[in-house]
Amino acid sequence: MKRSVVVSGARGTRRFSLRLAVVLFFAVLAVIIVTPTLSNYLERQAELRDAKAELESVQQHNEDLERELQLWQDDDYVRAQARQRLGYVMPGQTLYVVTDPNEGTAREKLDERVQTANRERRAATPWFVTLWDSVTMAGEVAGSGVDNPNNTPLIEPTEATESEAASTPSQATTQPSGESADPGSE
């Protein structure tokens, strides 16, 4: 005697064997049980890959720092860096710095860096702050000077007096071409 499940619908009645229903039930149950476990396993594998990649990156950075530390143990390397980066010379030597007039003066380079930093800082502010600044400035009278209503920090270039400029001989000297005259640019 065969057992079956009878399903009646608008198209008529259909018969399904009870075995088929049990097999389908256990197949669906197996998928429900295995899916979260498989998903969890795949997530852990991705985390493991990420952790291994980060470990490799950190180890490479550590090796680079060890190599740099070994370089700084050498007195000749320290002297070369002092000459190149800071413009130091040995007693009795004269430092000549050649600048390219097409690159602009130190003041122009400083102003350009200040403007770039201010643009980047302004671009990093959230959109809603920029929107509110725009609404606030639109309500102001023209020429009232409101340019930064939320007081977003801006970098202002410092003005060097003539006595300060004369007292800093490193700015008045020149470097060989290919090297930057500004020690902070490296």
mmCIF file of C-alpha atoms in Angstrom:
data_model
loop_
_atom_site.group_PDB
_atom_site.id
_atom_site.type_symbol
_atom_site.label_atom_id
_atom_site.label_comp_id
_atom_site.label_asym_id
_atom_site.label_seq_id
_atom_site.Cartn_x
_atom_site.Cartn_y
_atom_site.Cartn_z
ATOM 1 C CA MET A 1 0.000 0.000 0.000
ATOM 2 C CA LYS A 2 1.437 3.311 -1.091
ATOM 3 C CA ARG A 3 0.968 6.320 1.071
ATOM 4 C CA SER A 4 0.622 9.680 -0.580
ATOM 5 C CA VAL A 5 -0.302 13.239 0.148
ATOM 6 C CA VAL A 6 -3.237 14.642 -1.784
ATOM 7 C CA VAL A 7 -3.196 18.346 -2.629
ATOM 8 C CA SER A 8 -6.329 19.824 -4.117
ATOM 9 C CA GLY A 9 -6.344 23.164 -5.820
ATOM 10 C CA ALA A 10 -7.966 25.147 -8.616
ATOM 11 C CA ARG A 11 -6.412 22.915 -11.254
ATOM 12 C CA GLY A 12 -7.562 19.769 -9.621
ATOM 13 C CA THR A 13 -6.095 17.314 -7.198
ATOM 14 C CA ARG A 14 -2.534 16.081 -7.226
ATOM 15 C CA ARG A 15 -0.935 13.215 -5.411
ATOM 16 C CA PHE A 16 2.597 13.235 -4.031
ATOM 17 C CA SER A 17 4.247 10.256 -2.473
ATOM 18 C CA LEU A 18 4.969 10.547 1.228
ATOM 19 C CA ARG A 19 8.601 9.574 0.602
ATOM 20 C CA LEU A 20 9.074 12.494 -1.757
ATOM 21 C CA ALA A 21 7.585 14.866 0.810
ATOM 22 C CA VAL A 22 9.898 13.544 3.555
ATOM 23 C CA VAL A 23 12.984 13.781 1.299
ATOM 24 C CA LEU A 24 12.119 17.370 0.331
ATOM 25 C CA PHE A 25 11.499 18.269 3.978
ATOM 26 C CA PHE A 26 14.905 16.953 5.063
ATOM 27 C CA ALA A 27 16.634 18.617 2.092
ATOM 28 C CA VAL A 28 15.174 21.999 3.065
ATOM 29 C CA LEU A 29 16.076 21.349 6.714
ATOM 30 C CA ALA A 30 19.674 20.507 5.712
ATOM 31 C CA VAL A 31 19.974 23.739 3.700
ATOM 32 C CA ILE A 32 18.620 25.743 6.645
ATOM 33 C CA ILE A 33 21.136 24.144 9.022
ATOM 34 C CA VAL A 34 24.192 24.285 6.726
ATOM 35 C CA THR A 35 23.768 27.814 5.310
ATOM 36 C CA PRO A 36 24.633 29.819 8.477
ATOM 37 C CA THR A 37 27.536 27.518 9.290
ATOM 38 C CA LEU A 38 28.961 27.803 5.779
ATOM 39 C CA SER A 39 28.466 31.571 5.816
ATOM 40 C CA ASN A 40 30.260 31.829 9.169
ATOM 41 C CA TYR A 41 33.120 29.671 7.878
ATOM 42 C CA LEU A 42 33.570 31.843 4.770
ATOM 43 C CA GLU A 43 33.576 35.023 6.892
ATOM 44 C CA ARG A 44 36.273 33.587 9.176
ATOM 45 C CA GLN A 45 38.379 32.637 6.160
ATOM 46 C CA ALA A 46 38.131 36.213 4.837
ATOM 47 C CA GLU A 47 39.132 37.573 8.265
ATOM 48 C CA LEU A 48 42.082 35.176 8.340
ATOM 49 C CA ARG A 49 43.240 36.351 4.886
ATOM 50 C CA ASP A 50 42.960 39.986 5.992
ATOM 51 C CA ALA A 51 44.881 39.300 9.202
ATOM 52 C CA LYS A 52 47.654 37.519 7.288
ATOM 53 C CA ALA A 53 47.914 40.412 4.816
ATOM 54 C CA GLU A 54 48.093 42.931 7.665
ATOM 55 C CA LEU A 55 50.728 40.843 9.445
ATOM 56 C CA GLU A 56 52.827 40.729 6.283
ATOM 57 C CA SER A 57 52.487 44.501 5.865
ATOM 58 C CA VAL A 58 53.513 45.140 9.474
ATOM 59 C CA GLN A 59 56.479 42.780 9.180
ATOM 60 C CA GLN A 60 57.631 44.578 6.002
ATOM 61 C CA HIS A 61 57.314 47.940 7.757
ATOM 62 C CA ASN A 62 59.281 46.564 10.715
ATOM 63 C CA GLU A 63 62.073 45.380 8.387
ATOM 64 C CA ASP A 64 62.185 48.811 6.738
ATOM 65 C CA LEU A 65 62.482 50.498 10.130
ATOM 66 C CA GLU A 66 65.265 48.087 11.158
ATOM 67 C CA ARG A 67 67.192 48.931 7.953
ATOM 68 C CA GLU A 68 66.734 52.646 8.595
ATOM 69 C CA LEU A 69 67.905 52.222 12.188
ATOM 70 C CA GLN A 70 71.059 50.523 10.941
ATOM 71 C CA LEU A 71 71.663 53.437 8.549
ATOM 72 C CA TRP A 72 71.348 55.968 11.357
ATOM 73 C CA GLN A 73 74.032 54.086 13.331
ATOM 74 C CA ASP A 74 76.572 55.053 10.643
ATOM 75 C CA ASP A 75 78.249 58.442 11.287
ATOM 76 C CA ASP A 76 78.814 59.090 7.576
ATOM 77 C CA TYR A 77 75.116 58.630 6.867
ATOM 78 C CA VAL A 78 74.197 61.031 9.690
ATOM 79 C CA ARG A 79 76.608 63.654 8.302
ATOM 80 C CA ALA A 80 75.217 63.200 4.773
ATOM 81 C CA GLN A 81 71.640 63.622 6.042
ATOM 82 C CA ALA A 82 72.592 66.737 8.015
ATOM 83 C CA ARG A 83 74.137 68.228 4.876
ATOM 84 C CA GLN A 84 71.253 67.285 2.613
ATOM 85 C CA ARG A 85 68.261 67.956 4.852
ATOM 86 C CA LEU A 86 69.472 70.753 7.098
ATOM 87 C CA GLY A 87 72.122 72.412 4.955
ATOM 88 C CA TYR A 88 74.899 71.875 7.504
ATOM 89 C CA VAL A 89 78.512 72.212 6.396
ATOM 90 C CA MET A 90 81.795 71.300 8.024
ATOM 91 C CA PRO A 91 83.919 74.121 9.473
ATOM 92 C CA GLY A 92 85.759 75.927 6.705
ATOM 93 C CA GLN A 93 83.288 74.888 3.978
ATOM 94 C CA THR A 94 80.883 77.240 2.193
ATOM 95 C CA LEU A 95 77.328 76.234 1.322
ATOM 96 C CA TYR A 96 76.006 77.344 -2.051
ATOM 97 C CA VAL A 97 72.322 76.855 -2.834
ATOM 98 C CA VAL A 98 71.113 77.363 -6.390
ATOM 99 C CA THR A 99 67.419 78.108 -6.773
ATOM 100 C CA ASP A 100 65.280 78.037 -9.868
ATOM 101 C CA PRO A 101 63.599 81.422 -10.405
ATOM 102 C CA ASN A 102 60.786 79.697 -12.318
ATOM 103 C CA GLU A 103 59.724 77.836 -9.163
ATOM 104 C CA GLY A 104 58.924 81.052 -7.292
ATOM 105 C CA THR A 105 60.088 82.546 -4.059
ATOM 106 C CA ALA A 106 59.869 80.880 -0.674
ATOM 107 C CA ARG A 107 56.957 83.181 0.241
ATOM 108 C CA GLU A 108 55.022 82.115 -2.889
ATOM 109 C CA LYS A 109 55.662 78.426 -2.112
ATOM 110 C CA LEU A 110 54.501 78.935 1.478
ATOM 111 C CA ASP A 111 51.347 80.744 0.354
ATOM 112 C CA GLU A 112 50.595 77.947 -2.125
ATOM 113 C CA ARG A 113 51.022 75.267 0.568
ATOM 114 C CA VAL A 114 48.811 77.248 2.965
ATOM 115 C CA GLN A 115 46.081 77.577 0.336
ATOM 116 C CA THR A 116 46.294 73.850 -0.451
ATOM 117 C CA ALA A 117 46.047 72.932 3.243
ATOM 118 C CA ASN A 118 43.048 75.228 3.707
ATOM 119 C CA ARG A 119 41.306 73.774 0.630
ATOM 120 C CA GLU A 120 41.885 70.226 1.872
ATOM 121 C CA ARG A 121 40.681 71.117 5.357
ATOM 122 C CA ARG A 122 37.577 72.780 3.938
ATOM 123 C CA ALA A 123 36.930 69.767 1.678
ATOM 124 C CA ALA A 124 37.160 67.476 4.710
ATOM 125 C CA THR A 125 34.348 69.275 6.527
ATOM 126 C CA PRO A 126 30.969 67.486 6.389
ATOM 127 C CA TRP A 127 28.534 68.521 3.678
ATOM 128 C CA PHE A 128 25.919 69.752 6.146
ATOM 129 C CA VAL A 129 28.419 72.176 7.729
ATOM 130 C CA THR A 130 29.278 73.536 4.288
ATOM 131 C CA LEU A 131 25.556 73.839 3.478
ATOM 132 C CA TRP A 132 24.892 75.737 6.719
ATOM 133 C CA ASP A 133 27.892 78.009 6.031
ATOM 134 C CA SER A 134 26.402 78.753 2.629
ATOM 135 C CA VAL A 135 23.005 79.601 4.164
ATOM 136 C CA THR A 136 24.650 81.780 6.826
ATOM 137 C CA MET A 137 26.771 83.663 4.296
ATOM 138 C CA ALA A 138 23.767 84.158 1.974
ATOM 139 C CA GLY A 139 21.977 86.008 4.771
ATOM 140 C CA GLU A 140 24.891 88.376 5.401
ATOM 141 C CA VAL A 141 25.263 91.799 3.855
ATOM 142 C CA ALA A 142 27.652 91.854 0.895
ATOM 143 C CA GLY A 143 31.122 92.950 1.929
ATOM 144 C CA SER A 144 30.650 92.127 5.615
ATOM 145 C CA GLY A 145 33.652 89.792 5.478
ATOM 146 C CA VAL A 146 31.951 86.560 6.632
ATOM 147 C CA ASP A 147 34.009 83.878 4.908
ATOM 148 C CA ASN A 148 34.187 81.239 7.606
ATOM 149 C CA PRO A 149 31.036 81.398 9.771
ATOM 150 C CA ASN A 150 31.651 78.142 11.688
ATOM 151 C CA ASN A 151 35.258 79.051 12.365
ATOM 152 C CA THR A 152 36.748 76.074 10.556
ATOM 153 C CA PRO A 153 40.423 76.205 11.528
ATOM 154 C CA LEU A 154 42.477 77.793 8.775
ATOM 155 C CA ILE A 155 46.223 78.072 8.505
ATOM 156 C CA GLU A 156 47.456 81.631 8.232
ATOM 157 C CA PRO A 157 50.929 82.264 6.776
ATOM 158 C CA THR A 158 53.260 84.025 9.149
ATOM 159 C CA GLU A 159 54.750 87.312 8.093
ATOM 160 C CA ALA A 160 58.523 87.414 8.562
ATOM 161 C CA THR A 161 59.928 90.786 9.492
ATOM 162 C CA GLU A 162 63.036 92.112 7.767
ATOM 163 C CA SER A 163 65.138 91.647 10.915
ATOM 164 C CA GLU A 164 64.080 87.970 11.133
ATOM 165 C CA ALA A 165 64.845 87.415 7.451
ATOM 166 C CA ALA A 166 68.301 88.932 7.889
ATOM 167 C CA SER A 167 69.019 86.827 10.982
ATOM 168 C CA THR A 168 68.330 83.498 9.193
ATOM 169 C CA PRO A 169 71.279 82.930 6.853
ATOM 170 C CA SER A 170 70.031 79.509 5.720
ATOM 171 C CA GLN A 171 67.207 81.196 3.778
ATOM 172 C CA ALA A 172 69.584 83.594 2.098
ATOM 173 C CA THR A 173 71.930 80.871 0.814
ATOM 174 C CA THR A 174 71.295 78.642 -2.154
ATOM 175 C CA GLN A 175 71.474 74.866 -2.761
ATOM 176 C CA PRO A 176 72.645 72.820 -5.735
ATOM 177 C CA SER A 177 69.941 72.308 -8.355
ATOM 178 C CA GLY A 178 67.662 69.333 -7.833
ATOM 179 C CA GLU A 179 67.502 69.913 -4.062
ATOM 180 C CA SER A 180 64.779 71.829 -2.335
ATOM 181 C CA ALA A 181 65.663 75.100 -0.628
ATOM 182 C CA ASP A 182 62.901 74.514 1.913
ATOM 183 C CA PRO A 183 63.998 72.059 4.648
ATOM 184 C CA GLY A 184 60.391 71.258 5.533
ATOM 185 C CA SER A 185 59.460 70.118 2.014
ATOM 186 C CA GLU A 186 60.961 66.641 2.415
#
